[in-house]
mmCIF file of C-alpha atoms and ligand atoms in Angstrom:
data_model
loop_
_atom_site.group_PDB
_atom_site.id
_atom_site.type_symbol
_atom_site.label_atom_id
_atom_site.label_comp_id
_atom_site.label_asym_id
_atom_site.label_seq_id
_atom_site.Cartn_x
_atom_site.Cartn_y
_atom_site.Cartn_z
ATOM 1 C CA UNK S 1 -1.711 13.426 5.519
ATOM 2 C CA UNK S 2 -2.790 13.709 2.061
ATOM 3 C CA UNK S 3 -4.680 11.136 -0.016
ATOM 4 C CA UNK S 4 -5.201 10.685 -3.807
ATOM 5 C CA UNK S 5 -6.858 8.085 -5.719
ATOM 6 C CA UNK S 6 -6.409 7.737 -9.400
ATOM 7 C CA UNK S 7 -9.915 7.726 -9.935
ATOM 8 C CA UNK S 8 -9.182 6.220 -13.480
ATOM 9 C CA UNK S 9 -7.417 2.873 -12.227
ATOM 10 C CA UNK S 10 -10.308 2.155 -9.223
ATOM 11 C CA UNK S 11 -12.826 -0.090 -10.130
ATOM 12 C CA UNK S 12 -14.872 0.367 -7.407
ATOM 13 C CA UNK S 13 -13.913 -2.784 -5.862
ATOM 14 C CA UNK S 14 -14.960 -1.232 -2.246
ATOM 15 C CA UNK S 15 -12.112 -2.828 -0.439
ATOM 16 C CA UNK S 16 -10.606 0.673 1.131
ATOM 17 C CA UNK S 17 -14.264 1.815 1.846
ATOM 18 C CA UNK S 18 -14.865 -1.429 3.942
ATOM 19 C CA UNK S 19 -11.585 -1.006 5.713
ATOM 20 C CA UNK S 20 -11.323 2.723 6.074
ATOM 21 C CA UNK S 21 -14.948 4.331 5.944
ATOM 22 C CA UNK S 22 -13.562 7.114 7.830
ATOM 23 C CA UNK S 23 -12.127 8.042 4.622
ATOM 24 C CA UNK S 24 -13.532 6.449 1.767
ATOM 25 C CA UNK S 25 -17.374 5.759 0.707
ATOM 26 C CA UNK S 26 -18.798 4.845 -2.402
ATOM 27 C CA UNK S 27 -21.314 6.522 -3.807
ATOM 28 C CA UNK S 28 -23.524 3.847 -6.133
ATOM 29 C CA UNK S 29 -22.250 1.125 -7.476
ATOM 30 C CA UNK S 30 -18.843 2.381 -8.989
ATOM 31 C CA UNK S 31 -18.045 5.914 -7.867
ATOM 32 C CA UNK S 32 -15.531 6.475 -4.885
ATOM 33 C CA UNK S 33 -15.925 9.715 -2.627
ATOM 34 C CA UNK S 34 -12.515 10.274 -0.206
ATOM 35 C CA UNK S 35 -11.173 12.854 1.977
ATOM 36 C CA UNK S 36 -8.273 13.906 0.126
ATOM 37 C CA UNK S 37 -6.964 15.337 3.836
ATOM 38 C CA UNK S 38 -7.101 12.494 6.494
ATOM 39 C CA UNK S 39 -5.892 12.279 10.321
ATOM 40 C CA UNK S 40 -3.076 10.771 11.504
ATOM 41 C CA UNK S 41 -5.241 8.915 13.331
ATOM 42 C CA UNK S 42 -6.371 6.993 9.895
ATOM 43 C CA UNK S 43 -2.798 6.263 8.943
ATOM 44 C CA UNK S 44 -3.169 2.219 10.208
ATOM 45 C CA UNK S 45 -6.272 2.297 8.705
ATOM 46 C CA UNK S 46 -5.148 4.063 5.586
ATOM 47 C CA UNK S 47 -2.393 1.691 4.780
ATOM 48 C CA UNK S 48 -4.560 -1.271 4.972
ATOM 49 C CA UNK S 49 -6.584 0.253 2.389
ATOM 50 C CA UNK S 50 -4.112 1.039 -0.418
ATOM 51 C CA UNK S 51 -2.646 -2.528 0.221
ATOM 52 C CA UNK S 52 -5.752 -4.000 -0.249
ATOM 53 C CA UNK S 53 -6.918 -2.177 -3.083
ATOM 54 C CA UNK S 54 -6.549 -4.557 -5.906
ATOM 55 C CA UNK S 55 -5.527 -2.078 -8.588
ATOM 56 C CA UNK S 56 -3.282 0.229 -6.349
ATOM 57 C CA UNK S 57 -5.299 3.362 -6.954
ATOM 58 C CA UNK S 58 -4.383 5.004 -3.392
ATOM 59 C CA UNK S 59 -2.006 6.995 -2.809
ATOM 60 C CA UNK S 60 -1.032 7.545 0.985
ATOM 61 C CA UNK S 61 2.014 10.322 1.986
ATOM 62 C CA UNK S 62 2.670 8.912 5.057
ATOM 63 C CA UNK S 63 2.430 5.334 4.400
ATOM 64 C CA UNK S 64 5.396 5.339 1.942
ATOM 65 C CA UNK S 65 7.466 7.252 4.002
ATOM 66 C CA UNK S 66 7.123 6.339 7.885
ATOM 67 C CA UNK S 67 10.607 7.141 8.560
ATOM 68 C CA UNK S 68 10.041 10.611 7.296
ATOM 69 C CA UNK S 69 6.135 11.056 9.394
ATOM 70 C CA UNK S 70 8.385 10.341 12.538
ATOM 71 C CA UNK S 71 11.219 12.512 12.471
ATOM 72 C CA UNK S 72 8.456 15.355 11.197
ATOM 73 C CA UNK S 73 6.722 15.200 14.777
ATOM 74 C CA UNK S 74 7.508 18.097 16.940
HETATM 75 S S1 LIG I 101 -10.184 -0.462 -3.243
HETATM 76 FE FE1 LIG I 101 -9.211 0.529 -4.988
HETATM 77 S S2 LIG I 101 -10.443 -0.100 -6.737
HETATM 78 FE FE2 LIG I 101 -11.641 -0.501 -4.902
HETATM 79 S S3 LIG I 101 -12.904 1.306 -4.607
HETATM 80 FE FE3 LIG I 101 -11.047 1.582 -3.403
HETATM 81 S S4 LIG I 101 -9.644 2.697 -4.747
HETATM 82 FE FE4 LIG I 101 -11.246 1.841 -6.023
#
């Protein structure tokens, strides 16, 4: 499951480093580090995150399409 995070809307609000630290950490006062590859595993996690991110910098795969995650399983 890939992740991206326009880097140039975040405003280092901390909200998906608080609910997914798995994935996301800041680094000083502003600057976000992520895994750009997380688990499916993180995916709850994940989605909490981008919702609550108060600029909607993240960008989940799997989150917008469930439907699509699902029928992918083998
Ligand atoms: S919640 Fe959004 S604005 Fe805040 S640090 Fe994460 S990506 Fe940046």
């Amino acid at each position: 499951m890939r992740i991206a995070v326009d880097l140039n809307r975040c405003q280092g609000y901390a909200q998906c480093a608080f609910l997914a630290p798995e994935v996301f950490a800041m680094h000083g006062e502003e600057a976000l580090l992520y895994h750009p590859e997380a688990d499916q595993a993180q995916r709850e996690k994940l989605a909490q995150a981008a919702a609550a991110c108060p600029v909607q910098a993240i960008l989940v795969d799997a989150v917008d399409a469930p439907a699509e995650a699902v029928s992918g399983e083998r």
